[in-house]
Short mmCIF file of N, CA and C in Angstrom, two decimals:
data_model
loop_
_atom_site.label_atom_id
_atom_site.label_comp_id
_atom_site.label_asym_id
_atom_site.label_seq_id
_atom_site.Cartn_x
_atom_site.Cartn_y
_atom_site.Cartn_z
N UNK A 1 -6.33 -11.87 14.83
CA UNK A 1 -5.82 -12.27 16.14
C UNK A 1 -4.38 -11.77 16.29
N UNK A 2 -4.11 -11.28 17.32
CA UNK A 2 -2.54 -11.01 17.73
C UNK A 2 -2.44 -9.41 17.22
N UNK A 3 -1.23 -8.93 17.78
CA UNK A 3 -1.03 -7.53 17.77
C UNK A 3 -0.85 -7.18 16.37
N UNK A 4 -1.53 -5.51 16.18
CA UNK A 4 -1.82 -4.95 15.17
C UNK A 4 -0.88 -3.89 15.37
N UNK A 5 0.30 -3.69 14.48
CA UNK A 5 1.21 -2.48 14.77
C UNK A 5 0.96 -1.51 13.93
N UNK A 6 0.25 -1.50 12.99
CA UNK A 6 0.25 -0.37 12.01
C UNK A 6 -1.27 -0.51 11.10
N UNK A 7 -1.64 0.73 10.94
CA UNK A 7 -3.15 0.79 10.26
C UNK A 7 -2.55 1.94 9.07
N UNK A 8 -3.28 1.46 7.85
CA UNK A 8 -3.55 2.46 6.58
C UNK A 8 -4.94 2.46 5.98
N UNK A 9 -5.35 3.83 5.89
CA UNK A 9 -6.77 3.50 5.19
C UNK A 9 -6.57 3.94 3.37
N UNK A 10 -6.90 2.76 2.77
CA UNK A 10 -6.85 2.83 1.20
C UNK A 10 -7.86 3.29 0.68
N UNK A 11 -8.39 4.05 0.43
CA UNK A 11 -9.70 4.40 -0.12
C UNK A 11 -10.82 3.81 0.77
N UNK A 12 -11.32 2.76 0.37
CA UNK A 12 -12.60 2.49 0.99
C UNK A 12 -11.83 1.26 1.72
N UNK A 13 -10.83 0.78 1.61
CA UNK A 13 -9.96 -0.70 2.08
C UNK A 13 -9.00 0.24 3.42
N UNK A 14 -9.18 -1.25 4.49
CA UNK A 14 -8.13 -0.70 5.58
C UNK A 14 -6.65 -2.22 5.15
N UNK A 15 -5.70 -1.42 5.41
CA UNK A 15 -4.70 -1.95 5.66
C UNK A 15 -4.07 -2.42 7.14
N UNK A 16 -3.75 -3.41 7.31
CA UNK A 16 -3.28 -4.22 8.75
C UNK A 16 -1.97 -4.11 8.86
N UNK A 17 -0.97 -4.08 9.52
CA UNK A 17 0.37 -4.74 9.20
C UNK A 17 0.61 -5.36 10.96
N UNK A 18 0.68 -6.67 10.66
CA UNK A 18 1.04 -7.34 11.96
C UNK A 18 2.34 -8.16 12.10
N UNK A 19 2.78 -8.82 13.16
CA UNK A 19 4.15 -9.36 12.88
C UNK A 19 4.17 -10.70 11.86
N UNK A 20 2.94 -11.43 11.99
CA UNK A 20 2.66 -12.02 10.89
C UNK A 20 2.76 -11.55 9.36
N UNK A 21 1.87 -10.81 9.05
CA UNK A 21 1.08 -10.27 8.11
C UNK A 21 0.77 -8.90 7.20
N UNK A 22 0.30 -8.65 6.56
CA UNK A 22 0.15 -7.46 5.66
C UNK A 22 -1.04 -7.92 5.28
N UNK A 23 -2.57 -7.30 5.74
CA UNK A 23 -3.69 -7.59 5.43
C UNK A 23 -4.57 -6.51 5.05
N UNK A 24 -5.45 -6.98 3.93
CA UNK A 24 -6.28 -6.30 3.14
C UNK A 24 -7.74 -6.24 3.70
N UNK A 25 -8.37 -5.08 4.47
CA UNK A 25 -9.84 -5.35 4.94
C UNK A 25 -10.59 -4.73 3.92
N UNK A 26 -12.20 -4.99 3.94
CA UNK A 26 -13.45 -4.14 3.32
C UNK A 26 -14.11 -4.23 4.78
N UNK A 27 -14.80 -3.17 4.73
CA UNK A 27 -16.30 -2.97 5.51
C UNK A 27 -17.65 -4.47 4.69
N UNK A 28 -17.81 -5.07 6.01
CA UNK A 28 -18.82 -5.69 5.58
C UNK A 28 -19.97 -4.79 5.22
N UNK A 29 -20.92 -5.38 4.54
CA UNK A 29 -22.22 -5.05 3.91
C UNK A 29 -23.27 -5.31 4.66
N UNK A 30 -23.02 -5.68 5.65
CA UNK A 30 -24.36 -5.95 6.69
C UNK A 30 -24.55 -4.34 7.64
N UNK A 31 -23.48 -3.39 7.47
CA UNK A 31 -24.04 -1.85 8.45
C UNK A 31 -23.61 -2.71 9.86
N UNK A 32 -23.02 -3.73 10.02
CA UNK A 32 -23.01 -3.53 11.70
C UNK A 32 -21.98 -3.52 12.29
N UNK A 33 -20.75 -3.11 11.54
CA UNK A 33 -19.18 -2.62 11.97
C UNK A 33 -18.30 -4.03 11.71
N UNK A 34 -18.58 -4.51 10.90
CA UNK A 34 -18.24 -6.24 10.71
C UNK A 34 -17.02 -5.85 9.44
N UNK A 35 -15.98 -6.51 9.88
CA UNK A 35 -14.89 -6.27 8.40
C UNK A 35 -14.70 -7.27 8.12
N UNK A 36 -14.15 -7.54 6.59
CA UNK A 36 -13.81 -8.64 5.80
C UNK A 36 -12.63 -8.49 5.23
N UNK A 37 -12.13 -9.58 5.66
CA UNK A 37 -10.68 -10.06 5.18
C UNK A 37 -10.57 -10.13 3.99
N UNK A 38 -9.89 -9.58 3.09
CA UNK A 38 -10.02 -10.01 1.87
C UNK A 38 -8.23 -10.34 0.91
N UNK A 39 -7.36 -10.39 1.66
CA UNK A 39 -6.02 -10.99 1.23
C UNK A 39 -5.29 -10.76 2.30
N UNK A 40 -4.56 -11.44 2.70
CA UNK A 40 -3.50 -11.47 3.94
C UNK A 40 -2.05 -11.81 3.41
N UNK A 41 -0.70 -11.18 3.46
CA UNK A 41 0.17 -11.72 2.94
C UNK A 41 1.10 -12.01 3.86
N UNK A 42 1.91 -13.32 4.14
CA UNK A 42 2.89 -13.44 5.16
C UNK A 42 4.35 -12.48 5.22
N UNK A 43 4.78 -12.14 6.16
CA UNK A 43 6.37 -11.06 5.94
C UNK A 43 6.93 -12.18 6.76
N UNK A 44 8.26 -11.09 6.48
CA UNK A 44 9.28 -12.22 7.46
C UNK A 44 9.55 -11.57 8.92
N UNK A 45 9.40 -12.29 9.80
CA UNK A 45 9.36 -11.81 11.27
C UNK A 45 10.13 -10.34 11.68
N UNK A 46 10.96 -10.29 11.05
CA UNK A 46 12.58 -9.54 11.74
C UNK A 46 12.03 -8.12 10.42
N UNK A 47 11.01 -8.47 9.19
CA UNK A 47 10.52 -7.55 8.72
C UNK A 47 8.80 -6.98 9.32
N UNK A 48 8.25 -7.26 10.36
CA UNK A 48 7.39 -6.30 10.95
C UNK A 48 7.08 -5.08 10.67
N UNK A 49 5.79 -4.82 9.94
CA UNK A 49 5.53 -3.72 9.78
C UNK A 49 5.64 -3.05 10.99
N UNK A 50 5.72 -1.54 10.71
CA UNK A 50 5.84 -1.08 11.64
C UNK A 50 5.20 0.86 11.68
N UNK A 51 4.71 0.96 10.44
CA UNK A 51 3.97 1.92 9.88
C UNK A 51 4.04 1.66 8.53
N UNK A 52 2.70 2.28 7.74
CA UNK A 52 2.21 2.27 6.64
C UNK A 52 1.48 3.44 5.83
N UNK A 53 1.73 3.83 4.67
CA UNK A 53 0.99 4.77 3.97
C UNK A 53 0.66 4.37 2.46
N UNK A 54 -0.55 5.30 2.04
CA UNK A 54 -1.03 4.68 0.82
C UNK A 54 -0.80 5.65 0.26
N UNK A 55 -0.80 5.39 -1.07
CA UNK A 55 -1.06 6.81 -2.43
C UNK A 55 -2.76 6.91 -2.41
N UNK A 56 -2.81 7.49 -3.58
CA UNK A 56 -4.26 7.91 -3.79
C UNK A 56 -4.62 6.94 -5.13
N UNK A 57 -5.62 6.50 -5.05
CA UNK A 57 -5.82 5.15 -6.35
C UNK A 57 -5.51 6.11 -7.34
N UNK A 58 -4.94 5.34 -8.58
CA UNK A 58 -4.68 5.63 -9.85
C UNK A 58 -4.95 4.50 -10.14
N UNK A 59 -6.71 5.59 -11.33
CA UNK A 59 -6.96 4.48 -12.49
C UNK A 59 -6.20 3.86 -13.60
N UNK A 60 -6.73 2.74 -13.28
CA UNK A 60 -5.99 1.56 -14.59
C UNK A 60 -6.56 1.70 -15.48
N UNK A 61 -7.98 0.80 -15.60
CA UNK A 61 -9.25 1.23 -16.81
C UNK A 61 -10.45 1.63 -15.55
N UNK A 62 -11.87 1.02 -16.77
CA UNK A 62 -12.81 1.90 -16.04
C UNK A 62 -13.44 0.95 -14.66
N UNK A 63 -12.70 -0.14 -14.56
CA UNK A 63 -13.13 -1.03 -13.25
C UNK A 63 -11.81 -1.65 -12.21
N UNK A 64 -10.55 -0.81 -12.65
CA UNK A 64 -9.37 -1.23 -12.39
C UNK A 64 -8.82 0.11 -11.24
N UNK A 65 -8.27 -0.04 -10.55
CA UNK A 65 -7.26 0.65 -9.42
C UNK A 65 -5.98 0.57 -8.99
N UNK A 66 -4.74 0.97 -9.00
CA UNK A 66 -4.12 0.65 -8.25
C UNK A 66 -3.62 1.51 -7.38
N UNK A 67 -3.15 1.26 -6.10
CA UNK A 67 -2.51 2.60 -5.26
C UNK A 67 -1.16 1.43 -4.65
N UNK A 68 -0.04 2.48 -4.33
CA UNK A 68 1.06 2.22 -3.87
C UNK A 68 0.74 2.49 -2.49
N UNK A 69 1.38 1.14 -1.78
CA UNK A 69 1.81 1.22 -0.17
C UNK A 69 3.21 0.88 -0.16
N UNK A 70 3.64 1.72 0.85
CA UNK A 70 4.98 2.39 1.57
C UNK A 70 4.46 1.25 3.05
N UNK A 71 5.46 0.52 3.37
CA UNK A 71 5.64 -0.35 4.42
C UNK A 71 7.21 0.19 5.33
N UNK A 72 7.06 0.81 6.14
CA UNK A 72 8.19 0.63 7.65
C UNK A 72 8.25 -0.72 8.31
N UNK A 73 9.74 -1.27 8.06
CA UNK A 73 9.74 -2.34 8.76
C UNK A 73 10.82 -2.11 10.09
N UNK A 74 10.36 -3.21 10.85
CA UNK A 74 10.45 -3.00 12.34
C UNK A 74 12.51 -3.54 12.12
N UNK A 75 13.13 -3.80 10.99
CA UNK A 75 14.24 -4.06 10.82
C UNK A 75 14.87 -2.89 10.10
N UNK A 76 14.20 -1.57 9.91
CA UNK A 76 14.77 -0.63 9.34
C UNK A 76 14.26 -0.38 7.66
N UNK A 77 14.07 -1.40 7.25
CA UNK A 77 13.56 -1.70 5.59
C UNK A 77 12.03 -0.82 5.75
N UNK A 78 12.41 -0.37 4.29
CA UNK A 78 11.26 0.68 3.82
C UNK A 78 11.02 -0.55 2.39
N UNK A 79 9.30 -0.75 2.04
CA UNK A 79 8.82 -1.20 1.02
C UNK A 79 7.86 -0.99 0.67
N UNK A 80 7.91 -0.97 -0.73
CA UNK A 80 7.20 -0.83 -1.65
C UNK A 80 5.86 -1.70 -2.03
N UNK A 81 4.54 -1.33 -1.89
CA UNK A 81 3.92 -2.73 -2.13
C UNK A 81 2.82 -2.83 -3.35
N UNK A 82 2.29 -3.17 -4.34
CA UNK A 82 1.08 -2.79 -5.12
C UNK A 82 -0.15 -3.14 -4.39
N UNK A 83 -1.02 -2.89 -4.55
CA UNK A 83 -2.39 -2.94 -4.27
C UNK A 83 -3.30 -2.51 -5.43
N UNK A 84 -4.26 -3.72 -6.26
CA UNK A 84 -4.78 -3.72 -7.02
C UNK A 84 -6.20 -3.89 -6.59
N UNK A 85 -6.87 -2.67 -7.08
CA UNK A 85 -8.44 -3.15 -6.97
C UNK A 85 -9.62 -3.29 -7.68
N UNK A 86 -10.25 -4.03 -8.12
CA UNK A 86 -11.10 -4.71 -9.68
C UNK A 86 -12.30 -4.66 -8.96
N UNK A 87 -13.36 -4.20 -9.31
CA UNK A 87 -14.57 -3.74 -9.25
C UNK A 87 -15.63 -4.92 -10.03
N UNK A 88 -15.99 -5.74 -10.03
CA UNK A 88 -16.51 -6.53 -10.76
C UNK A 88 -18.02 -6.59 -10.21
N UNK A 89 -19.06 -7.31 -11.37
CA UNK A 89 -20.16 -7.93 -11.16
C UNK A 89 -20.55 -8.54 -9.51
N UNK A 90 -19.38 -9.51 -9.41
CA UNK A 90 -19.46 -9.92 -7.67
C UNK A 90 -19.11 -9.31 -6.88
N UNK A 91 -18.45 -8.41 -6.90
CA UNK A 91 -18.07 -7.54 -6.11
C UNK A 91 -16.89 -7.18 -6.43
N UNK A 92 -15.81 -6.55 -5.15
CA UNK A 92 -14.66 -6.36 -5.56
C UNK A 92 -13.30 -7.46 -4.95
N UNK A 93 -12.15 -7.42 -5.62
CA UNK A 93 -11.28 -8.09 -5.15
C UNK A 93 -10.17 -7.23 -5.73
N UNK A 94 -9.02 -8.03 -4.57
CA UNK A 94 -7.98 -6.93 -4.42
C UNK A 94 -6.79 -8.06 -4.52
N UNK A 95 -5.85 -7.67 -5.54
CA UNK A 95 -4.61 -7.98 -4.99
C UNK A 95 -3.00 -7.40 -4.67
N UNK A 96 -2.82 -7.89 -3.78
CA UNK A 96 -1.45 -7.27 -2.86
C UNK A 96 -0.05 -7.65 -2.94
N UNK A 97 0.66 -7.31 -3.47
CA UNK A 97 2.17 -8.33 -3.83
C UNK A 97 3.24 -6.95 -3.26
N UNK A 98 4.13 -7.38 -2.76
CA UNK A 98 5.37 -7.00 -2.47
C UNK A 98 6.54 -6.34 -3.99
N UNK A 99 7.03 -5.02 -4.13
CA UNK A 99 7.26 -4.99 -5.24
C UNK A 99 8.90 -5.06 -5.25
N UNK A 100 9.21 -3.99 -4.30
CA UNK A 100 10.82 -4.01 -3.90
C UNK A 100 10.72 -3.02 -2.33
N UNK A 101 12.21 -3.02 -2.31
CA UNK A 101 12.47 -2.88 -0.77
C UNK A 101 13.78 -2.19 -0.80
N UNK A 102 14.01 -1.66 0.49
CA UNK A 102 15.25 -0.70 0.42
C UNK A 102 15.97 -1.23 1.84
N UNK A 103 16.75 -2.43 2.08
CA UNK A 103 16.74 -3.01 3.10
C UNK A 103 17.90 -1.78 3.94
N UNK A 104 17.94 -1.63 5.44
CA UNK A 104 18.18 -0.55 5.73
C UNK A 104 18.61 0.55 5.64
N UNK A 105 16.67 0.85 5.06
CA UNK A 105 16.79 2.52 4.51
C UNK A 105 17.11 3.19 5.94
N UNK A 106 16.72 2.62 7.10
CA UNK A 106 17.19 3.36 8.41
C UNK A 106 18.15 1.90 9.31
N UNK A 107 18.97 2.58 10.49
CA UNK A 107 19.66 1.61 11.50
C UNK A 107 19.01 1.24 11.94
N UNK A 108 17.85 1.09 12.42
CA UNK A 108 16.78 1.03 13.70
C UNK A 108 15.27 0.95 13.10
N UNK A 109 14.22 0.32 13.50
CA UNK A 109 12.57 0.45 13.08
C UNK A 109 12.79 2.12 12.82
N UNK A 110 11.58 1.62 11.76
CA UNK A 110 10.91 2.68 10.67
C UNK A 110 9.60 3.21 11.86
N UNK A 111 9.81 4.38 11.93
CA UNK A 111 8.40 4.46 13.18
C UNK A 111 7.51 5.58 12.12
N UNK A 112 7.82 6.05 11.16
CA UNK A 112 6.96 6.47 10.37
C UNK A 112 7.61 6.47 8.80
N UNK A 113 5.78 6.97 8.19
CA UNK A 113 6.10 7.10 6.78
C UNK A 113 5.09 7.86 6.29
N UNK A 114 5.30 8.54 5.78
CA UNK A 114 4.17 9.53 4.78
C UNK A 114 4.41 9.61 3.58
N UNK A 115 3.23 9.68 2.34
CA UNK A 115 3.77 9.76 1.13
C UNK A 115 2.86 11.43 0.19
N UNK A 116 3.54 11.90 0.14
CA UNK A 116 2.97 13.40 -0.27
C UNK A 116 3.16 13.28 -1.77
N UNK A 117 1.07 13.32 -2.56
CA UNK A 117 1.48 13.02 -3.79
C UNK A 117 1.74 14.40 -4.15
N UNK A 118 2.73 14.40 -5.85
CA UNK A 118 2.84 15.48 -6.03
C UNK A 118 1.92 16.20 -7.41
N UNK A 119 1.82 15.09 -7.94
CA UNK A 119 0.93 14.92 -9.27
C UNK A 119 0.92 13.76 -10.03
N UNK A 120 -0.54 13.21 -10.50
CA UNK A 120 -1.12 12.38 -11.46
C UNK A 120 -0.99 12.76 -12.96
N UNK A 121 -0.40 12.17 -13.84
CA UNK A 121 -0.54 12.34 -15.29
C UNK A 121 -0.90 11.57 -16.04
N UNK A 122 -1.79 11.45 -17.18
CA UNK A 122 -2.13 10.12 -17.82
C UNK A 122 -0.78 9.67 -18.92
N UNK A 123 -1.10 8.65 -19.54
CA UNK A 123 0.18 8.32 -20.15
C UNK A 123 0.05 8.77 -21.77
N UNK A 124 -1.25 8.85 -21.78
CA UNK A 124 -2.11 8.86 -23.10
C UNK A 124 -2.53 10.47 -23.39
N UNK A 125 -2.22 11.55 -22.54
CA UNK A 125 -2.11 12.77 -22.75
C UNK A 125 -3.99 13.08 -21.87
N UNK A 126 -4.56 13.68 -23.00
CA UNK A 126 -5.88 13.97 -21.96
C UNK A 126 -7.07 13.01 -21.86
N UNK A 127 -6.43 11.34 -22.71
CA UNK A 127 -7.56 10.67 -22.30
C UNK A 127 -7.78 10.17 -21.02
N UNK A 128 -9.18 10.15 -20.87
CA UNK A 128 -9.65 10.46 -19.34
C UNK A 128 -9.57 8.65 -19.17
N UNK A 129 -9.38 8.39 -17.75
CA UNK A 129 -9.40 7.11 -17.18
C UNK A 129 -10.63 5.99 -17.35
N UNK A 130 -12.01 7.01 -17.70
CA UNK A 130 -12.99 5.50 -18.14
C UNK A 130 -12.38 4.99 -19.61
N UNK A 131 -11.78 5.65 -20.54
CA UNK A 131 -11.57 5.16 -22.18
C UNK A 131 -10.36 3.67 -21.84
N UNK A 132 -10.02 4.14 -20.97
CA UNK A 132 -8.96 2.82 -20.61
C UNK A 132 -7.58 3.42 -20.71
N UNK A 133 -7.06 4.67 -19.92
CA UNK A 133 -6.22 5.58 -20.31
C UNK A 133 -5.14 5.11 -19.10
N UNK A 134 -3.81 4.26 -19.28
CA UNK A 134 -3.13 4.16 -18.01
C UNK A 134 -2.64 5.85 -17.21
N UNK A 135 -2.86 5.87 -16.06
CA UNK A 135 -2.35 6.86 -15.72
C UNK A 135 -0.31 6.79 -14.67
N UNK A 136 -0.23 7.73 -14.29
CA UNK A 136 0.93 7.23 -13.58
C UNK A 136 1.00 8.41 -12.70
N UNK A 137 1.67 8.41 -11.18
CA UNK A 137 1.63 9.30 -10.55
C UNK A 137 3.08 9.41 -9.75
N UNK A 138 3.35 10.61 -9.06
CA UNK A 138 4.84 10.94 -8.58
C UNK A 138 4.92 10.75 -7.17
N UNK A 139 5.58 10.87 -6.14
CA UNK A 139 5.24 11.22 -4.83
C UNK A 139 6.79 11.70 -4.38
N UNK A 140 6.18 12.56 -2.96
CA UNK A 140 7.75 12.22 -2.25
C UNK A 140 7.17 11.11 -1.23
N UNK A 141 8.41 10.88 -0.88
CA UNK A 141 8.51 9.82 0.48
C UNK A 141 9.49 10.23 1.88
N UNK A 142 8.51 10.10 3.47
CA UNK A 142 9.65 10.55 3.54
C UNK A 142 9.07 9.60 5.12
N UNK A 143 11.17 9.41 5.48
CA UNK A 143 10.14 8.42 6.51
C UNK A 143 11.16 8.69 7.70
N UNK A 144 11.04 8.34 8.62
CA UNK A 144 11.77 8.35 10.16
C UNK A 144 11.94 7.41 10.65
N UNK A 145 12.98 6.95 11.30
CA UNK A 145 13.31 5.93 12.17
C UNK A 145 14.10 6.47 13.70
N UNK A 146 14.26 5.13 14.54
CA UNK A 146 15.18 5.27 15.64
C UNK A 146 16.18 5.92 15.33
N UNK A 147 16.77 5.36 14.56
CA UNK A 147 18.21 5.92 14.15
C UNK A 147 18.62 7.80 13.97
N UNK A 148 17.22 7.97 14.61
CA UNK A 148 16.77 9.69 14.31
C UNK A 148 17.35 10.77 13.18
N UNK A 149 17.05 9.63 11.67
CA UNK A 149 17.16 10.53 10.62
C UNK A 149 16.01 10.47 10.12
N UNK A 150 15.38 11.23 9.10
CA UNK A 150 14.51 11.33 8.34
C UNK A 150 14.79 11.71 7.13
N UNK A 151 14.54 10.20 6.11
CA UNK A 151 14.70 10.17 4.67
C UNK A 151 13.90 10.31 3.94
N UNK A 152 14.19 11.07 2.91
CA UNK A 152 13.29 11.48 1.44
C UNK A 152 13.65 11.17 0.47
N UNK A 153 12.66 10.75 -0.37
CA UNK A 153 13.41 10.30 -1.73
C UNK A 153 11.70 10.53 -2.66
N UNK A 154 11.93 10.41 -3.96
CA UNK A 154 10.08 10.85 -5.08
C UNK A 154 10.51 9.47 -5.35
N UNK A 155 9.43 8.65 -5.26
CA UNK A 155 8.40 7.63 -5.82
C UNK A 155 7.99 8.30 -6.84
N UNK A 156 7.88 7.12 -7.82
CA UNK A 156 7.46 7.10 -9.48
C UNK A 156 6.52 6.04 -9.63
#
């Protein structure tokens, strides 16, 4: 309910960002365009998303995910967010936590953000991600605001 300012698609998960909220969808399983809520996190008003981008999942182990979201807030703040996704017997579940923040990375709302990966490396050299191999990945970041600059900086 209520206005939706920003959409990210995570792999098979959509991302929400509302003035409320930072919400986690799946596609229901019924085929008839039905989505499911599956974590919602409260922000603080004056922080409004205001655009969003994801990385590309990097495996944890062989039922584990995580991908980084990049949050534009409508106060100038650029953040950082995890997104964890576990594959289980019942299905899947996801969780979403806030990691850090760059409080005005711009003067003015963040009206975009893109994150350009640059490369995935495992930590463990060439063991592959089902053995249980953490991996880790680079990015740039680069984002725009009112304030009509556009900042870059590599995510680790």
């Amino acid at each position: 309910d209520g206005a939706v300012y920003c959409l990210a698609s995570c792999g098979s998960l959509l991302l929400a960002g509302t003035p409320e909220a930072v919400s986690v969808w799946s596609a229901g399983s019924d085929g008839m365009g039905d989505w499911v809520l599956l974590q919602s996190v409260e922000v603080h008003p004056e922080q409004t998303p205001t655009c969003m981008a994801c990385s590309a999942p990097l495996p944890i182990s062989r039922n584990r995910r995580a991908v980084a979201v990049l949050v534009g807030c409508w106060d100038g703040t650029m953040q950082r967010w995890s997104l964890e996704e576990v594959e289980e017997q019942g299905g899947q579940t996801v969780q979403l936590r806030l990691g850090n923040e760059v409080a005005q990375a711009h003067t003015g709302a963040v009206n975009g953000v893109v994150l350009v990966q640059t490369h995935t490396t495992s930590l463990y050299g060439a063991m592959a991600p089902e053995t249980g191999a953490r991996t880790v990945g680079s990015a740039l970041v680069i984002s725009g605001g009112d304030d009509g600059s556009v900042q870059a900086w590599t995510l680790m």
